[in-house]
Coordinates of C-alpha atoms and ligand atoms in Angstrom, one line a residue:
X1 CA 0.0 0.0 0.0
X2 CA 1.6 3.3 -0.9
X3 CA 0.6 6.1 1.2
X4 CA 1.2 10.1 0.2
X5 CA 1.5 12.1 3.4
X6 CA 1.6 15.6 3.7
X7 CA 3.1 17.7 6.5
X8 CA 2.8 22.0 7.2
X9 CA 2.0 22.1 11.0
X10 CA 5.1 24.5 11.5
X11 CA 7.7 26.0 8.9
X12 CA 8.5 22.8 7.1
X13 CA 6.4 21.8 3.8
X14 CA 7.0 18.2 3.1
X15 CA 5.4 15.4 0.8
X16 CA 6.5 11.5 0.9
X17 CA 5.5 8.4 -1.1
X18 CA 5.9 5.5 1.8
X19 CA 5.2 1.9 1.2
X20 CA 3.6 -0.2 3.6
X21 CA 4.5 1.8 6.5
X22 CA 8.6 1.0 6.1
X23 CA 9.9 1.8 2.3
X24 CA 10.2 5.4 1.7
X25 CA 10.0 5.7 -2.1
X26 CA 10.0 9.3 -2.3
X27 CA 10.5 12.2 0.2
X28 CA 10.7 16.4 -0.1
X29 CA 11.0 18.4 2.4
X30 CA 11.2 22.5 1.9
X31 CA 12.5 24.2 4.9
X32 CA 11.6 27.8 5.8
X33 CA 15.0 27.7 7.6
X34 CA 16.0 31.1 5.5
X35 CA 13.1 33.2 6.0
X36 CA 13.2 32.6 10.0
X37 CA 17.1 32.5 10.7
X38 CA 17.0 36.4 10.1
X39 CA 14.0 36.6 11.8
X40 CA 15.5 34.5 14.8
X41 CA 12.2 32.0 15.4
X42 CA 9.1 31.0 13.2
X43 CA 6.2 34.2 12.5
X44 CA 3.2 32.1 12.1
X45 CA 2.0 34.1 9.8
X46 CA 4.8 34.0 7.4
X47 CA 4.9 30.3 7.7
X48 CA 1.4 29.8 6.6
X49 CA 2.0 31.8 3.4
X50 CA 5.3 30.1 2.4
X51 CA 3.2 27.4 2.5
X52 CA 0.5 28.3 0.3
X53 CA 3.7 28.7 -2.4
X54 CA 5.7 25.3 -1.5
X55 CA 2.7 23.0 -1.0
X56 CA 1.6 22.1 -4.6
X57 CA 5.4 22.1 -6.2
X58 CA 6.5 19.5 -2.8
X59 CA 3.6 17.5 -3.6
X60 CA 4.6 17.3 -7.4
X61 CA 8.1 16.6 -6.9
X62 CA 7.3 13.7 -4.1
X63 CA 5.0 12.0 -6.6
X64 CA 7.8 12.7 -9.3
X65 CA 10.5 11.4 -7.3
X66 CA 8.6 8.2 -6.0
X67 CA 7.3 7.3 -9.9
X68 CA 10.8 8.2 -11.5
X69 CA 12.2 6.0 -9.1
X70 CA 10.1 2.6 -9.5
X71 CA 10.5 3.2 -13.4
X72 CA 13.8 4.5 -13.9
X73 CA 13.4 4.6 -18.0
X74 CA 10.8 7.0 -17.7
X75 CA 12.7 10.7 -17.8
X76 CA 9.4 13.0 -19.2
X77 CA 6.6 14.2 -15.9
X78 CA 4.1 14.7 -18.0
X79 CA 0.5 14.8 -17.5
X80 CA 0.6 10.9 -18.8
X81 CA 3.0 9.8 -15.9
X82 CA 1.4 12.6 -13.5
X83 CA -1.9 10.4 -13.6
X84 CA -0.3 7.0 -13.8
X85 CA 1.4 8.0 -10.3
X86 CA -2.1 9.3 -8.7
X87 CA -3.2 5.8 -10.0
X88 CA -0.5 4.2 -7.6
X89 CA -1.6 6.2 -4.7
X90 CA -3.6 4.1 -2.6
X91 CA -4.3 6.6 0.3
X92 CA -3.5 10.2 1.2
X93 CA -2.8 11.5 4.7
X94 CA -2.0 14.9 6.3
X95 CA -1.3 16.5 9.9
X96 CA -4.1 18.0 10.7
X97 CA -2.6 18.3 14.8
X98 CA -1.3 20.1 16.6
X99 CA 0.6 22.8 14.9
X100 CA 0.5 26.6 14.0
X101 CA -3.4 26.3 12.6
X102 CA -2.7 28.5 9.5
X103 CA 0.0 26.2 8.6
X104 CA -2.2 23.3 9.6
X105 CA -5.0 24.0 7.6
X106 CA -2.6 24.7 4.1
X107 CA -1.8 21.2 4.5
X108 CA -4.9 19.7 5.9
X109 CA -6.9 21.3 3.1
X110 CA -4.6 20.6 0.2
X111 CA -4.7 16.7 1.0
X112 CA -8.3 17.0 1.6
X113 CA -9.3 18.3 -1.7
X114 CA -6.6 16.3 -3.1
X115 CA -8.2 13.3 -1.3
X116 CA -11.8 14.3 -3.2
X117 CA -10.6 14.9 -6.3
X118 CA -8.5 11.8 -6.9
X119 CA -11.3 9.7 -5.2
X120 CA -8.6 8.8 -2.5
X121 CA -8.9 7.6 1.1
X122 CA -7.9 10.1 3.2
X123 CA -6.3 9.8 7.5
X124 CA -6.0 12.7 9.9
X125 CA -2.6 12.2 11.6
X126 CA -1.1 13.7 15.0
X127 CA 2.2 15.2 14.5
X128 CA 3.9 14.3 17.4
X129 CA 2.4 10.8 17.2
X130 CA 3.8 10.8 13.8
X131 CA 7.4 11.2 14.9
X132 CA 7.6 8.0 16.4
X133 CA 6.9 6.5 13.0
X134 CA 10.4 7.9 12.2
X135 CA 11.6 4.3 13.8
X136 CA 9.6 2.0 11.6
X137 CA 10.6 3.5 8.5
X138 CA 13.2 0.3 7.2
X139 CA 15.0 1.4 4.0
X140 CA 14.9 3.9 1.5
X141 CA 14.6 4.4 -2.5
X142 CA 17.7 6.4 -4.3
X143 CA 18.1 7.0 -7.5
X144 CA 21.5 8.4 -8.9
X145 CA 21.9 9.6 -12.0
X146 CA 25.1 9.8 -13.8
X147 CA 26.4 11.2 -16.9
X148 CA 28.7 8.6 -18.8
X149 CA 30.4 9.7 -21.8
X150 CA 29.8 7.8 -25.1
X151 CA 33.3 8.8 -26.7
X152 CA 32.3 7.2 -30.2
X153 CA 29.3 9.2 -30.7
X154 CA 31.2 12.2 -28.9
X155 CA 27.9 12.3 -26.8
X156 CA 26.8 12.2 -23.2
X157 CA 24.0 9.6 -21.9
X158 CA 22.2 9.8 -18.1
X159 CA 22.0 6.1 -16.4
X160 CA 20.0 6.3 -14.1
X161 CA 20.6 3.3 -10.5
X162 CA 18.3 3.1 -8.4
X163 CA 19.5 1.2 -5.2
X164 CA 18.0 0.4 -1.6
X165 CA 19.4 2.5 1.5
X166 CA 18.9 0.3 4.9
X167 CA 17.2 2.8 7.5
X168 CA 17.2 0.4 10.4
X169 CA 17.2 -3.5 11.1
X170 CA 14.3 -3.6 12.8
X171 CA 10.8 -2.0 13.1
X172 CA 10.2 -1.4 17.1
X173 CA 8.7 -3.8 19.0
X174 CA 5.5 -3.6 21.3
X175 CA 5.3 -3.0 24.0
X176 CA 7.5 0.4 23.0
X177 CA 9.1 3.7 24.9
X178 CA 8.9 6.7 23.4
X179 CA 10.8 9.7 24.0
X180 CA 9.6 12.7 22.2
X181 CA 11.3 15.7 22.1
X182 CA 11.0 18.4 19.5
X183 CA 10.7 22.7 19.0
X184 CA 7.0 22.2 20.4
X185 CA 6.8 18.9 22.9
X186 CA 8.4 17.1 25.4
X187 CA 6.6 13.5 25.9
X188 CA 7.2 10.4 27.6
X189 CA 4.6 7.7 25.8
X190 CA 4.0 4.1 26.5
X191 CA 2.4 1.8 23.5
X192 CA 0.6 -1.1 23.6
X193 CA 0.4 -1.5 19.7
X194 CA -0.3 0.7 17.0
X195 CA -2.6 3.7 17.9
X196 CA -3.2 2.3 21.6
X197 CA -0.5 4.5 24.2
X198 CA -0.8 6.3 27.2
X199 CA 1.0 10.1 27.5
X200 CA 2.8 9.4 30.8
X201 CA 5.0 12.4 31.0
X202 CA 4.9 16.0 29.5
X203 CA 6.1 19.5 29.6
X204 CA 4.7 21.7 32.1
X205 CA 5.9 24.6 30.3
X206 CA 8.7 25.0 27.5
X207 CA 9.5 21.8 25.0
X208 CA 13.1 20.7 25.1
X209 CA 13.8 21.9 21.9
X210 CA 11.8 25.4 22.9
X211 CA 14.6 25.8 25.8
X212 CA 17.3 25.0 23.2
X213 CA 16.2 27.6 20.5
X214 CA 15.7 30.3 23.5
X215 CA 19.3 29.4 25.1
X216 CA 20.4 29.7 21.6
X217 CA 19.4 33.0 21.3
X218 CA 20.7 34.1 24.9
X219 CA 24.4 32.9 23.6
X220 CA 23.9 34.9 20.5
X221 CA 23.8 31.5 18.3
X222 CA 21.7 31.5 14.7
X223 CA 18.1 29.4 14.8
X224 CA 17.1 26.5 15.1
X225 CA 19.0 26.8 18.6
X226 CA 19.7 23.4 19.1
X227 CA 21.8 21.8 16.0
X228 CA 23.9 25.3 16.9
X229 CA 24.3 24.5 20.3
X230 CA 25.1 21.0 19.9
X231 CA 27.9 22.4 17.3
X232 CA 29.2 25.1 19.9
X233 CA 29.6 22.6 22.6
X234 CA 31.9 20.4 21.1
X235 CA 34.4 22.7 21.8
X236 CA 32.7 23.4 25.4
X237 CA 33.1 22.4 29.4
X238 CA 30.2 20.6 29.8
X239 CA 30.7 20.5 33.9
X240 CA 31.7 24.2 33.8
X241 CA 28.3 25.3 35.0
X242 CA 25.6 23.4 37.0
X243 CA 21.8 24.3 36.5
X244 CA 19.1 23.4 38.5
X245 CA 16.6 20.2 37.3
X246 CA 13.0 20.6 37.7
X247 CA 11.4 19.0 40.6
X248 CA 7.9 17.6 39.1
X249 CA 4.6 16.8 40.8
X250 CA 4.4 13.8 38.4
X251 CA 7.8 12.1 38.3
X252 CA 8.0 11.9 34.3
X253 CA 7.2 15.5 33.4
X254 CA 9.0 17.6 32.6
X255 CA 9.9 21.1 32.9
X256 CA 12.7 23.3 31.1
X257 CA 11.7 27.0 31.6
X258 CA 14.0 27.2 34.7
X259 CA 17.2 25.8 33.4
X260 CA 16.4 28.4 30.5
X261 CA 16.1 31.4 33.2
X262 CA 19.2 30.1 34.9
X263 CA 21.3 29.9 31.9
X264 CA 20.2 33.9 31.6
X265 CA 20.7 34.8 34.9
X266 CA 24.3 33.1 35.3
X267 CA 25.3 34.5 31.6
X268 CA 23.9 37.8 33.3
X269 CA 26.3 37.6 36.2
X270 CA 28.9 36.1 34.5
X271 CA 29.6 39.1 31.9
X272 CA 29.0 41.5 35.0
X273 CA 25.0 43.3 34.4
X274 CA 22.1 42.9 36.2
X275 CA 18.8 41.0 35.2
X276 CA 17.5 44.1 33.9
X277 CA 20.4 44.5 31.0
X278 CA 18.7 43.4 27.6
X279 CA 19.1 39.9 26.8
X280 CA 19.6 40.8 23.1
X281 CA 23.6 42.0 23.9
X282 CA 24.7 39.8 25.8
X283 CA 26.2 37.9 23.4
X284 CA 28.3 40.5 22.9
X285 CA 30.0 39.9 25.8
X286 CA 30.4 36.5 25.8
X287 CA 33.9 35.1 24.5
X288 CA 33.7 32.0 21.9
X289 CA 35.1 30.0 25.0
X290 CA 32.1 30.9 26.9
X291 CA 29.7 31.0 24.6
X292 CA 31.1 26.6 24.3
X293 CA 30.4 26.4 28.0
X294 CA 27.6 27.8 28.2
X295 CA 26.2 25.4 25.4
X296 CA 27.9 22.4 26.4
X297 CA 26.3 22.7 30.1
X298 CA 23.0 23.6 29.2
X299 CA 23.3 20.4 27.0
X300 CA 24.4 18.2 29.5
X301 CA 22.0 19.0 31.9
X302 CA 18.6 18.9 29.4
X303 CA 19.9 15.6 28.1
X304 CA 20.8 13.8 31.4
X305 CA 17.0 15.5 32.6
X306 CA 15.6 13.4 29.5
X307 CA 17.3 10.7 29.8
X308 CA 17.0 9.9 33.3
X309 CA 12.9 10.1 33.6
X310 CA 13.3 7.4 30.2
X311 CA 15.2 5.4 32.2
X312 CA 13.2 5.7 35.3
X313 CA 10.1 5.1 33.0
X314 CA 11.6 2.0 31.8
X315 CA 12.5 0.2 34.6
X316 CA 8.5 1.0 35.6
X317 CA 7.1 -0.2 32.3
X318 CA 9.9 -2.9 31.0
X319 CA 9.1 -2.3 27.1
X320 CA 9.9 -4.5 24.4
X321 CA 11.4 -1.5 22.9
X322 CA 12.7 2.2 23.6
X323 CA 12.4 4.8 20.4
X324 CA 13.7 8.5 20.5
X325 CA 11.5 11.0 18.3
X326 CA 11.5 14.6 17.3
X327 CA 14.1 17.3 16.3
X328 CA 16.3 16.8 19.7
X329 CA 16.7 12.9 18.9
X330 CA 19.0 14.3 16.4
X331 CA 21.2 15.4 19.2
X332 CA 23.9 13.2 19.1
X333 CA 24.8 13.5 23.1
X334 CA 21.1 12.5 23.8
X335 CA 22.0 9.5 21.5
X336 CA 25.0 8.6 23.6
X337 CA 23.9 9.5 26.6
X338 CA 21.0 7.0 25.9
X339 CA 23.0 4.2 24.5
X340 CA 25.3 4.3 27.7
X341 CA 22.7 4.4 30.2
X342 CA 20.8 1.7 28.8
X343 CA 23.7 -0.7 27.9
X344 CA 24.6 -0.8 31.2
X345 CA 21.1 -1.2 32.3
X346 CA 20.0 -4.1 30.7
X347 CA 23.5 -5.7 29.0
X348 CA 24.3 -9.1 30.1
X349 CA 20.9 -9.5 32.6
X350 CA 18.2 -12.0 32.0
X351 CA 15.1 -10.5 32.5
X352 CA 16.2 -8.0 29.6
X353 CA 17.0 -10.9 27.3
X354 CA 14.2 -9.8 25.0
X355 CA 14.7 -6.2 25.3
X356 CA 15.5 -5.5 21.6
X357 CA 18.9 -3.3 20.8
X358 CA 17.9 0.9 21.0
X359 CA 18.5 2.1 16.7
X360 CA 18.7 5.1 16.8
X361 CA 16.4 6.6 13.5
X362 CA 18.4 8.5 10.8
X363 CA 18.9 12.4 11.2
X364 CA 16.8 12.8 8.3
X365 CA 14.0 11.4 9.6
X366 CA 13.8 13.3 13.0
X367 CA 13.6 16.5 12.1
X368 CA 9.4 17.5 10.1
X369 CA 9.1 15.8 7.1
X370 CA 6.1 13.5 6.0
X371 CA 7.9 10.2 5.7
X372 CA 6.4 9.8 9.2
X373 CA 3.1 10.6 8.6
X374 CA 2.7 8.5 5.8
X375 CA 4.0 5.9 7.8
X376 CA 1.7 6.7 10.5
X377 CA -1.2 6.4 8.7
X378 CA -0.3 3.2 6.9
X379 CA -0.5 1.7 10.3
X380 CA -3.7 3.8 11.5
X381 CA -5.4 2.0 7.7
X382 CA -4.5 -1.2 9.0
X383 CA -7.4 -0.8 12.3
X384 CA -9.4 2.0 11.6
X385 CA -11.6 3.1 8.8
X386 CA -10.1 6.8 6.6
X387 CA -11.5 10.0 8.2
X388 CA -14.1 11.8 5.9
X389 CA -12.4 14.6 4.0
X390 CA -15.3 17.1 4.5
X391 CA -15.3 15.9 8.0
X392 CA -12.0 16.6 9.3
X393 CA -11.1 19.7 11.2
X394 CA -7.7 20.8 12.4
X395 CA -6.8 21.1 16.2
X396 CA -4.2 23.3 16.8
X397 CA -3.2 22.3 20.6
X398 CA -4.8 18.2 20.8
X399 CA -2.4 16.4 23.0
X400 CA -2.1 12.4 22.9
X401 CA -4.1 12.2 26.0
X402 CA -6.9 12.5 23.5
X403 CA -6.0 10.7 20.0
X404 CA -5.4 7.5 21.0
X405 CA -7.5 5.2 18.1
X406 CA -7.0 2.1 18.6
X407 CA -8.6 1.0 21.9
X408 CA -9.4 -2.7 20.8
X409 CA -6.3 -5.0 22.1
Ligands
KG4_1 O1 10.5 18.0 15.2 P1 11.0 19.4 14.8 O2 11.7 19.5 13.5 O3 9.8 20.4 14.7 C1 8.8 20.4 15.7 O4 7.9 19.6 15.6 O5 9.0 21.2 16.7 O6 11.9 19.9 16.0 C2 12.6 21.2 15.9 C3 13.4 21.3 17.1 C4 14.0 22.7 17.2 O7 13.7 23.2 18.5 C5 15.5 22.4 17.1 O8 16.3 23.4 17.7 C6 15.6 21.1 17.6 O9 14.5 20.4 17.2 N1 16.8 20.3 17.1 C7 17.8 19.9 17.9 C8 18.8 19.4 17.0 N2 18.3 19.4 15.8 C9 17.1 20.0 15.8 N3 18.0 20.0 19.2 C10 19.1 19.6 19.7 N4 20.1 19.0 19.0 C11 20.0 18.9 17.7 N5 21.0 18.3 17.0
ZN2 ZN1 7.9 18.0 14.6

């Protein structure tokens, strides 16, 4: 079954062609990255119309890109092609929550209409839901083309390969861990199977990638905060300063506004000005060495917070599986962090024995792009009937307490 998803909820426009949930035949994703480095964070409004441009072009190319690739003779998109690639779409699905709602409803609407007009099934998909899917996704379709050189009829001819890349060994396991963490949530969630979990531990306040993009700014480094602070703290102490970790209520929530105001208040003291000195020139007076510190510690400190409720979370639950999700899985010292702690958690001890080895999904597939939520929604087909088109509304702020749909065991 090959699946077109669709994803706008925030400054990303992205279309993929996924096959039964695993094969990724095609994927595009347009980033707004320009347009909102100089503006130093995402202006909803901006994001909605950039979307409005990208959406039908992304679409194209995905359905270009998958059908070019399963019939690599074919070199013309025409109209012919264009239709015999709708033909092979079997289902269409879009975010439709959460998510900025103008950039929501670009998305929504486009594979809703798309959905009516090409007589296609269509499936509503949560976006932080969809993450997860990042970790079932198994290989992917590339096509290369080269230019080889025919020297006796002095011309040059494209070959086109097309060859499988291997995403992961395994798909995940029930029942499976999840740690979300991305620009706009912070979520601990425990699966049963497919579309049946339980949201056991959230933000009370700021998402982990939220505190990243905010400390980013503090230390004067370009957005998104947190592939720049990950950069600037290679070079960093990551003991050189010590920040508070929330105390929550609920043992696996979470809560990163704090270490955020700390990181202020210590750059604050540390370049000599009060709290009232604008935030905006500080970087100024940070050195580069500082400015590694600063990142390294703040890093240190929001990974080990993450990773120690998901440890704490699985020694309570004892999953089959444990899957990272979201922008900040890309961080590769939550990776390492998490592959230490839980090596020597379970290595060598039998009542792990079926506790299936953490992979860690591709960088490509953490950050927003719609691989997921086709993948999502090939798995939501498999248990539940489409969503009407007409029907379907966007919900800017639904949290997984409420979308669980699959309740049957
Ligand atoms: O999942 P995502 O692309 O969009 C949302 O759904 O929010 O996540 C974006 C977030 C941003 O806050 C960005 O700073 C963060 O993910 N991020 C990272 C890294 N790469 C992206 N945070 C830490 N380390 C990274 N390497
Ligand atoms: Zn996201």
């Amino acid at each position: 079954m090959k699946i077109l998803g669709i994803e706008t909820s925030c400054d990303e426009t992205a279309a993929a062609v996924v096959e039964n949930g695993a094969r990724v035949l095609s994927s595009v994703v347009h980033s707004q990255i320009n347009i909102f480095e100089a503006l130093g964070g995402v202006v909803p409004e901006v994001a909605a119309r950039s979307h409005i441009e990208m959406i039908l072009p992304v679409v194209d190319a995905a359905l270009k890109d998958f059908y070019f690739a399963e019939n690599p003779e074919i070199a013309d998109w025409n109209a012919e092609n264009r239709a015999k690639a709708w033909a092979e779409i079997d289902a269409i699905a879009a975010t439709t929550m959460p998510g900025l709602v103008g950039s929501l409803l670009v998305g929504s609407l486009t594979a809703r209409t798309l959905a009516l007009a090409m007589r296609k099934p269509f499936f509503a998909i949560h976006h932080v839901e969809a993450h997860t899917y990042a970790n079932f996704l198994t290989e992917k379709i590339v096509r290369k083309t080269a230019l080889e050189v025919d020297a006796k009829n002095k011309a040059l001819t494209k070959k086109v390969e097309i060859s499988t890349q291997k995403l992961r060994a395994e798909q995940p396991e029930f029942p499976m861990l999840g740690l979300i963490v991305s620009g706009g949530h912070s979520q601990i969630v425990l699966w049963k199977t497919h579309g049946n979990y339980e949201l056991i531990g959230q933000t009370a306040d700021d998402a982990v990638g939220e505190a990243f993009d905010k400390v980013a700014k503090i230390l004067g480094l370009p957005y998104p905060g947190g592939p720049a602070i990950a950069k600037a703290a290679t070079s960093g102490n990551p003991r050189k300063y010590d920040f508070p970790k929330a105390k929550m209520a609920c043992k696996y929530d979470f809560s990163f506004s704090g270490v955020k105001t700390a990181v202020l208040r210590r750059v604050q003291s540390e370049v000599g000005v009060d709290h009232t000195f604008p935030s905006a020139q500080l970087r100024e007076r940070l050195s580069v060495a500082q400015v590694a510190d600063f990142a390294a510690s703040f890093q240190r400190v929001a990974v080990e917070t993450l990773v120690d409720k998901l440890v704490l979370a699985f020694r309570e639950f004892r999953p089959k599986s444990v899957v990272i999700a979201g922008g900040v899985s890309a961080n590769q010292e939550l990776r390492d962090e998490i592959s230490r702690r839980f090596t020597a958690e379970t290595y060598g001890k039998a009542e792990f024995a079926d506790f299936q080895k953490i992979e860690f999904p591709p960088l490509f597939t953490c950050t927003d792009n719609a691989m997921m939520i086709a993948a999502n929604a090939y798995f939501k087909s498999q248990v539940v009937a489409p969503d009407g088109a007409f029907a379907t509304e966007v919900k800017p702020s639904i949290s997984m307490r409420e979308t669980a749909w699959n309740r049957g065991e």
